[in-house]
mmCIF file of C-alpha atoms in Angstrom:
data_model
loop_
_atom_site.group_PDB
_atom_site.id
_atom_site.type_symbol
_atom_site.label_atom_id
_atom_site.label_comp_id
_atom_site.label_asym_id
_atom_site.label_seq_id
_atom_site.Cartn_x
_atom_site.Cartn_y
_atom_site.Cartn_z
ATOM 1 C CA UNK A 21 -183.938 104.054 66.754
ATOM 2 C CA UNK A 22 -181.336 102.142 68.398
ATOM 3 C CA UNK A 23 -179.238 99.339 66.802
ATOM 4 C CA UNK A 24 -180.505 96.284 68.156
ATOM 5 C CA UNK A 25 -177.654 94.045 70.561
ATOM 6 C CA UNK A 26 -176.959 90.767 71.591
ATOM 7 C CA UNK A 27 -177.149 90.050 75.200
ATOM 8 C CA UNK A 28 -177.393 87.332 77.783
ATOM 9 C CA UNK A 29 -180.029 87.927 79.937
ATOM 10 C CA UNK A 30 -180.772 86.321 83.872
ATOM 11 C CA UNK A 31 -184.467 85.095 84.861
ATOM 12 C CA UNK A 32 -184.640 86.792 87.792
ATOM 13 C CA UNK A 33 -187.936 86.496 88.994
ATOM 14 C CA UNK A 34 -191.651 84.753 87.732
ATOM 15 C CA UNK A 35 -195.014 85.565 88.991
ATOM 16 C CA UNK A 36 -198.727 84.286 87.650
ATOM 17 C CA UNK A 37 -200.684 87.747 86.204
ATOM 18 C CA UNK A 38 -204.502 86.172 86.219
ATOM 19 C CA UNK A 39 -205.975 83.669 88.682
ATOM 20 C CA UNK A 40 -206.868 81.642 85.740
ATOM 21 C CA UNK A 41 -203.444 80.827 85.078
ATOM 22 C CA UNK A 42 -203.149 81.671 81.546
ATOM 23 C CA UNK A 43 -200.312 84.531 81.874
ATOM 24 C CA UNK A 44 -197.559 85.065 83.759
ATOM 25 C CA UNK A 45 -194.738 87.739 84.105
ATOM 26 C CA UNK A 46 -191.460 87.398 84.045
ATOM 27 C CA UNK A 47 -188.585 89.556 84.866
ATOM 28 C CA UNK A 48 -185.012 89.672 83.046
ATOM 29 C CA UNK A 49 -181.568 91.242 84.217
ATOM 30 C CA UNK A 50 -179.774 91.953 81.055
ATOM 31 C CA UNK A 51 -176.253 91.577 80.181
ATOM 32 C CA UNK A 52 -175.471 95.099 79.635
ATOM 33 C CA UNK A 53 -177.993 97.955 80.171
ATOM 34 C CA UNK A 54 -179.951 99.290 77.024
ATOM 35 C CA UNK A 55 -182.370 101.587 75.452
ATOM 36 C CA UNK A 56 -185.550 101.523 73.963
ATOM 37 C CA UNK A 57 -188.649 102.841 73.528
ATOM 38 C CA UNK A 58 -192.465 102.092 74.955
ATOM 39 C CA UNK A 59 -193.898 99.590 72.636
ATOM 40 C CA UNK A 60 -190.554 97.635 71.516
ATOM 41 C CA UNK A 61 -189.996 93.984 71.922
ATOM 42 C CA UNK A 62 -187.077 91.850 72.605
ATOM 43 C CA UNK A 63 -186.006 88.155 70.765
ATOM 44 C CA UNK A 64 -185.325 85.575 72.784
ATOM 45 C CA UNK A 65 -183.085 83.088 71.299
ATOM 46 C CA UNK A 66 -183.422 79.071 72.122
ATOM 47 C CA UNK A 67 -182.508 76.269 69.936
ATOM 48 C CA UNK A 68 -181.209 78.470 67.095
ATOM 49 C CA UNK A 69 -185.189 79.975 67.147
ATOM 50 C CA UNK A 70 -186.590 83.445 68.244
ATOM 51 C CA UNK A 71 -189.581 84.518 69.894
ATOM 52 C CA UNK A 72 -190.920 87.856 70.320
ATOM 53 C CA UNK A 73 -191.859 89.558 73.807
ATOM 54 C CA UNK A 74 -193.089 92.742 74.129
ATOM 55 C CA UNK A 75 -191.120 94.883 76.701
ATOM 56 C CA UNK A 76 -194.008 95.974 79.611
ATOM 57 C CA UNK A 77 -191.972 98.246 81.819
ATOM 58 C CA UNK A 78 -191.719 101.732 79.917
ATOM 59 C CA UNK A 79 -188.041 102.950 79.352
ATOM 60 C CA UNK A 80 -186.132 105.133 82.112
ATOM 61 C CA UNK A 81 -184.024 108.038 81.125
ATOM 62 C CA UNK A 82 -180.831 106.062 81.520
ATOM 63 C CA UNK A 83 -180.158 102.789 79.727
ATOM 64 C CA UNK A 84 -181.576 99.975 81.972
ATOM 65 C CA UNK A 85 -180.416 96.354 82.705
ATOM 66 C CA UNK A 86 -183.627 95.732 84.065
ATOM 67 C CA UNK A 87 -186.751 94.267 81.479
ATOM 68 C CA UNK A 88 -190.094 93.062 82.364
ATOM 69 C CA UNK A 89 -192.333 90.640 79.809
ATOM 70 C CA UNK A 90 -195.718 89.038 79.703
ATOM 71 C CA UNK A 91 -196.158 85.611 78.591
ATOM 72 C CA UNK A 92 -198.901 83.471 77.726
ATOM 73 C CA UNK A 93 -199.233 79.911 78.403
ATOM 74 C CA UNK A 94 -198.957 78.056 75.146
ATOM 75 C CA UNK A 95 -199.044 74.188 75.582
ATOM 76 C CA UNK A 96 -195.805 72.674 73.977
ATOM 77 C CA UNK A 97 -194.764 76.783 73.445
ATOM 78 C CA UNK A 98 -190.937 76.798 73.003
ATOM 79 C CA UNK A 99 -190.316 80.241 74.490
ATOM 80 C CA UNK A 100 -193.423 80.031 77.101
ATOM 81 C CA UNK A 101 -192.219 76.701 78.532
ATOM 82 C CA UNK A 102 -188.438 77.465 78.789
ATOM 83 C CA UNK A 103 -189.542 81.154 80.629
ATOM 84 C CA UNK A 104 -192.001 79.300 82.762
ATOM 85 C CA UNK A 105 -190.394 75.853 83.999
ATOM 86 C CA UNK A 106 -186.904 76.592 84.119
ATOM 87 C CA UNK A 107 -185.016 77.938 87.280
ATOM 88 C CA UNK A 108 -184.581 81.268 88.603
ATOM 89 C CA UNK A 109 -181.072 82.288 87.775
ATOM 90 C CA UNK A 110 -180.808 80.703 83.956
ATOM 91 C CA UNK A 111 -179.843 82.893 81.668
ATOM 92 C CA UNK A 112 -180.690 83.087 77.862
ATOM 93 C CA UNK A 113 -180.108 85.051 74.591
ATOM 94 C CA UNK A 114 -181.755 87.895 73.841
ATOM 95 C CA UNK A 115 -181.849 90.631 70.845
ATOM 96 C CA UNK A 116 -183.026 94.077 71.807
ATOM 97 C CA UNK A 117 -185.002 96.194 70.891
ATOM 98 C CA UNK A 118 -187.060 95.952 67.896
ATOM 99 C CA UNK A 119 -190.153 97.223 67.016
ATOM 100 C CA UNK A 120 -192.041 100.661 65.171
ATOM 101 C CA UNK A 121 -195.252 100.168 67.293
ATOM 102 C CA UNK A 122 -194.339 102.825 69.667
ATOM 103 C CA UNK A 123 -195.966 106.908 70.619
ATOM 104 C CA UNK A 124 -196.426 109.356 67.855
ATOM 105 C CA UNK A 125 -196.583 111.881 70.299
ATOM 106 C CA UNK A 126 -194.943 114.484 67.629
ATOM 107 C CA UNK A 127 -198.145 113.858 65.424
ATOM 108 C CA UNK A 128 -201.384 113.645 67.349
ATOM 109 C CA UNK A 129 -202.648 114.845 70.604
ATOM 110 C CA UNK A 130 -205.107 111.543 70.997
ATOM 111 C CA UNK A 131 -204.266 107.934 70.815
ATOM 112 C CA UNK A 132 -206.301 104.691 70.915
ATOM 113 C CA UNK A 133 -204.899 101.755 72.263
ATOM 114 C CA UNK A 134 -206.572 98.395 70.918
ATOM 115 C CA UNK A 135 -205.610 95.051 72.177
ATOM 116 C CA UNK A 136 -206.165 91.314 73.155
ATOM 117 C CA UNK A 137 -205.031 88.739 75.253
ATOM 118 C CA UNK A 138 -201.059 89.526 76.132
ATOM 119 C CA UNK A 139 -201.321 91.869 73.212
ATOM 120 C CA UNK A 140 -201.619 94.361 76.796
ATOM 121 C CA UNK A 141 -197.405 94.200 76.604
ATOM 122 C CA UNK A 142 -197.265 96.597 74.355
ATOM 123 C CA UNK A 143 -199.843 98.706 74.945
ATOM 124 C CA UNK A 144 -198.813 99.298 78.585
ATOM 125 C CA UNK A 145 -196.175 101.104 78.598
ATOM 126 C CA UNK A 146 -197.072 103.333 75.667
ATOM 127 C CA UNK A 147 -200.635 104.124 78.016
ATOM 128 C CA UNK A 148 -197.645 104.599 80.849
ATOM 129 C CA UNK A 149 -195.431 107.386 78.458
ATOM 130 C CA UNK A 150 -198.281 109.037 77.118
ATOM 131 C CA UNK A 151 -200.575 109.634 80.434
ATOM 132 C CA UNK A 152 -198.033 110.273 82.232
ATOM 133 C CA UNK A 153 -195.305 112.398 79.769
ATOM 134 C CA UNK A 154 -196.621 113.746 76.854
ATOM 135 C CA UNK A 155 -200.013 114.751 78.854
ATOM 136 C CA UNK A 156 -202.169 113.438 75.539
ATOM 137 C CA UNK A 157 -205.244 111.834 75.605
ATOM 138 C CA UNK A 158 -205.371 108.287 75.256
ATOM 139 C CA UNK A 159 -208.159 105.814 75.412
ATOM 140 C CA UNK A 160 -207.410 101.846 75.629
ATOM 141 C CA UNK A 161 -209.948 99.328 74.646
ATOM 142 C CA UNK A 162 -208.790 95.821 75.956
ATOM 143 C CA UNK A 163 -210.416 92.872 75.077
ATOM 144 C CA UNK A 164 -209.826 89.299 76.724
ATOM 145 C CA UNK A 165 -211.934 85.681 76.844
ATOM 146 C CA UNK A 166 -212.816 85.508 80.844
ATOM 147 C CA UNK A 167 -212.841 87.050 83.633
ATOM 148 C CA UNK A 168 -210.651 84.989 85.475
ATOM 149 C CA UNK A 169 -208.100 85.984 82.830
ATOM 150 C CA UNK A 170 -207.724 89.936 84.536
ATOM 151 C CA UNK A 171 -204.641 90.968 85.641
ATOM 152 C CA UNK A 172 -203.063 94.415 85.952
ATOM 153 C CA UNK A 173 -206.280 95.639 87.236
ATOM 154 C CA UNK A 174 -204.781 97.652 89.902
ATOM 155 C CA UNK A 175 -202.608 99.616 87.473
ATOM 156 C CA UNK A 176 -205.707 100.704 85.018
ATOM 157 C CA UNK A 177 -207.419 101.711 87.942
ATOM 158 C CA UNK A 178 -204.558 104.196 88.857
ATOM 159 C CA UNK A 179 -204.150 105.991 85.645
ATOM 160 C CA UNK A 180 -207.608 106.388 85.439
ATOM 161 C CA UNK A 181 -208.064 107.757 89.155
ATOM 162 C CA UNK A 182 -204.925 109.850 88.838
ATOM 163 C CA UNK A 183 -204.995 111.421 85.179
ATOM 164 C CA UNK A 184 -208.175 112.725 83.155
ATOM 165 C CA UNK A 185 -206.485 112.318 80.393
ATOM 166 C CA UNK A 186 -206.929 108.240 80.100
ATOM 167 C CA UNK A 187 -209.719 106.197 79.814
ATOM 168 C CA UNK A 188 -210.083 102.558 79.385
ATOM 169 C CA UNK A 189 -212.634 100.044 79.003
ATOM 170 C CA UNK A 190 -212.468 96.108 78.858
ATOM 171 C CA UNK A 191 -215.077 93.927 76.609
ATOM 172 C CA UNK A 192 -214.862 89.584 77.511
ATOM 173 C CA UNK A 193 -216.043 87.751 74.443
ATOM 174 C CA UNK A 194 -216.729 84.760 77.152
ATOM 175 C CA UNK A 195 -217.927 86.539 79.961
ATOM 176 C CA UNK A 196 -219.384 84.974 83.008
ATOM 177 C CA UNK A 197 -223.048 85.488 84.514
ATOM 178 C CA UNK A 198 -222.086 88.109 86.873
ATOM 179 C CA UNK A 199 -219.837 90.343 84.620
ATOM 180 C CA UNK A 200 -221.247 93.733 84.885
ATOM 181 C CA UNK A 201 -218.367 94.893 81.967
ATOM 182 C CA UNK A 202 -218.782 95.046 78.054
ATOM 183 C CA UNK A 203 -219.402 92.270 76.286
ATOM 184 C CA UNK A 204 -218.236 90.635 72.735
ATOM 185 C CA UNK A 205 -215.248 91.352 70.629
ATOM 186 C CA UNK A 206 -212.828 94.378 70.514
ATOM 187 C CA UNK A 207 -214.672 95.716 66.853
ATOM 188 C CA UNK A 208 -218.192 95.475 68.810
ATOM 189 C CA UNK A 209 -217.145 98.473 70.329
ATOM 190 C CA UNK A 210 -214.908 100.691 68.068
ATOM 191 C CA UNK A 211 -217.551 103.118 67.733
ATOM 192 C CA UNK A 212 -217.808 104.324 71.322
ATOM 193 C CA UNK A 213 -214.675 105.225 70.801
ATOM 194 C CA UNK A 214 -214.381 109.043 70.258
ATOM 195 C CA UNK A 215 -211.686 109.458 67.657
ATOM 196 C CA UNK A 216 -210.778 111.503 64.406
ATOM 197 C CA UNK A 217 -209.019 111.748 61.596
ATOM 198 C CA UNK A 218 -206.196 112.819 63.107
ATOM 199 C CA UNK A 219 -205.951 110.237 66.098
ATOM 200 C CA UNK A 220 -203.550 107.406 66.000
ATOM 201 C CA UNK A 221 -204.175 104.225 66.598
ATOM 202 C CA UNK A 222 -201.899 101.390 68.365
ATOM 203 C CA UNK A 223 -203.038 97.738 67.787
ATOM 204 C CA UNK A 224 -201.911 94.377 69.184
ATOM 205 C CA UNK A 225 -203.544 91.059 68.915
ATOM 206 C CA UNK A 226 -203.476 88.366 66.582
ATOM 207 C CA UNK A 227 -204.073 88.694 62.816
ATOM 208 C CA UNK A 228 -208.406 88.662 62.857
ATOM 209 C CA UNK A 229 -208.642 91.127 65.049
ATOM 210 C CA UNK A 230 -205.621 93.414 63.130
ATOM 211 C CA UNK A 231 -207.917 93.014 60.001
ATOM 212 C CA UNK A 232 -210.859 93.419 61.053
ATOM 213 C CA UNK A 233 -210.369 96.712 63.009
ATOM 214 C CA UNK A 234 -208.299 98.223 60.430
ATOM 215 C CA UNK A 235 -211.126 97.407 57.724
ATOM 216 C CA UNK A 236 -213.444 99.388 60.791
ATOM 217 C CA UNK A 237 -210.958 101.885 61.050
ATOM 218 C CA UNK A 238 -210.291 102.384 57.151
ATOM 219 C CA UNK A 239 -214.012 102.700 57.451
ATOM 220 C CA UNK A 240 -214.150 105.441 59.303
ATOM 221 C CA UNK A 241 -211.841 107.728 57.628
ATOM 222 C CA UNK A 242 -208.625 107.012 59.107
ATOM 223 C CA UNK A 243 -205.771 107.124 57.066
ATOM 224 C CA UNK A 244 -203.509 104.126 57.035
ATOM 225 C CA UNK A 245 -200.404 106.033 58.254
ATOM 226 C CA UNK A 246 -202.539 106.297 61.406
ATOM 227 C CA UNK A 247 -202.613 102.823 62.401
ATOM 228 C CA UNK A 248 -199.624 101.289 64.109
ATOM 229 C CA UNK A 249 -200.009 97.485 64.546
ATOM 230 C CA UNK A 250 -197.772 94.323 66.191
ATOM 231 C CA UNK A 251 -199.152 90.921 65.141
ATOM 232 C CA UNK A 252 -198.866 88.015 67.570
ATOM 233 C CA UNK A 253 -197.417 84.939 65.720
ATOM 234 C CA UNK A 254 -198.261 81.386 67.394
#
């Protein structure tokens, strides 16, 4: 894996992701164009602190100068404040790229995607690299609060229309009345899942959810060395 660098990096543009408000996006023009892989994250670097942002737009074949990132609104949030209330054209510190949670596409022909929240980042492009490169199977189980907090609906939708190899499903653990989708936490619905032994498993979320699906998972026969994980800290 690449080295990681130190770069300045240029807000160049900010959009809202759900109608609820609590994500946005956020895209970066970096110093000096880099590499990585689907999965990684960058550092952003304010006050002498770092935060973590998972990369969403999959790598191109050429370094790019050119990074997109999800963020989620955290009241008094150091990072999410500064990338959400300061002007376009700022630029910033950032260290790039870290990160092992990325495609094992050299060990397994099927991969299950697990996430929460803005844990999505990560997942995305790794769905994006395997559908669409490797060919693999891949299944992504996505699990958020409301339905107001959607967003990248539009993309799902395509994969799924445009390769048989993905699936996807989404479960609210606050859903309203009229939601006709799954219901309750990520773990409520690990087993229709159809994995093996030999599957590989890509999780993002906070810490609960990392524990309790890899005590499902461990469960269930899969080894350890199966399960690729990247913990949100808040």
């Amino acid at each position: 894996m690449q080295k990681p660098i130190h770069t300045l990096a240029t807000i160049t543009a900010r959009r809202d992701a759900d109608s609820g408000g609590r994500y946005f996006e956020v895209e970066l023009t970096l110093g000096e164009p880099v590499r990585y892989l689907p999965g990684q994250y960058l550092n952003i670097v304010l006050d002498g602190q770092r935060r973590s942002y998972s990369i969403t737009n999959a790598p191109t074949e050429e370094p790019t100068s050119h990074v997109e990132l999800l963020v989620e609104r955290l009241p008094g949030g150091l990072a999410s404040t500064f990338l959400d209330s300061s002007p376009l054209g700022i630029t910033m510190e950032v260290i790039l790229p870290f990160g092992r949670l990325v495609p094992q596409v050299e060990h397994s022909t099927r991969h299950i995607l697990i996430g929460t929240g803005s844990g999505i980042a990560s997942l995305k492009p790794i769905a994006d690299s395997l559908t669409r490169i490797s060919g693999q199977s891949v299944a992504l189980l996505w699990g958020l609060r409301h339905q107001s907090n959607l967003f990248w609906q539009d993309w799902l939708q395509h994969l799924s229309r445009n390769y048989t190899n993905f699936s996807y499903a989404i479960t609210l653990s606050q859903p309203e009345a009229d939601w006709q989708g799954l219901r309750g936490r990520v773990t409520d619905h690990l087993s229709a899942l159809s994995f093996d032994e030999q599957s590989y498993f890509y999780l993002c979320g906070r810490k609960a959810m990392l524990d309790d699906v890899r005590a499902a998972l461990k469960e269930r026969g899969i080894p350890p060395s199966h399960i690729l994980t990247e913990q949100f800290h808040v």
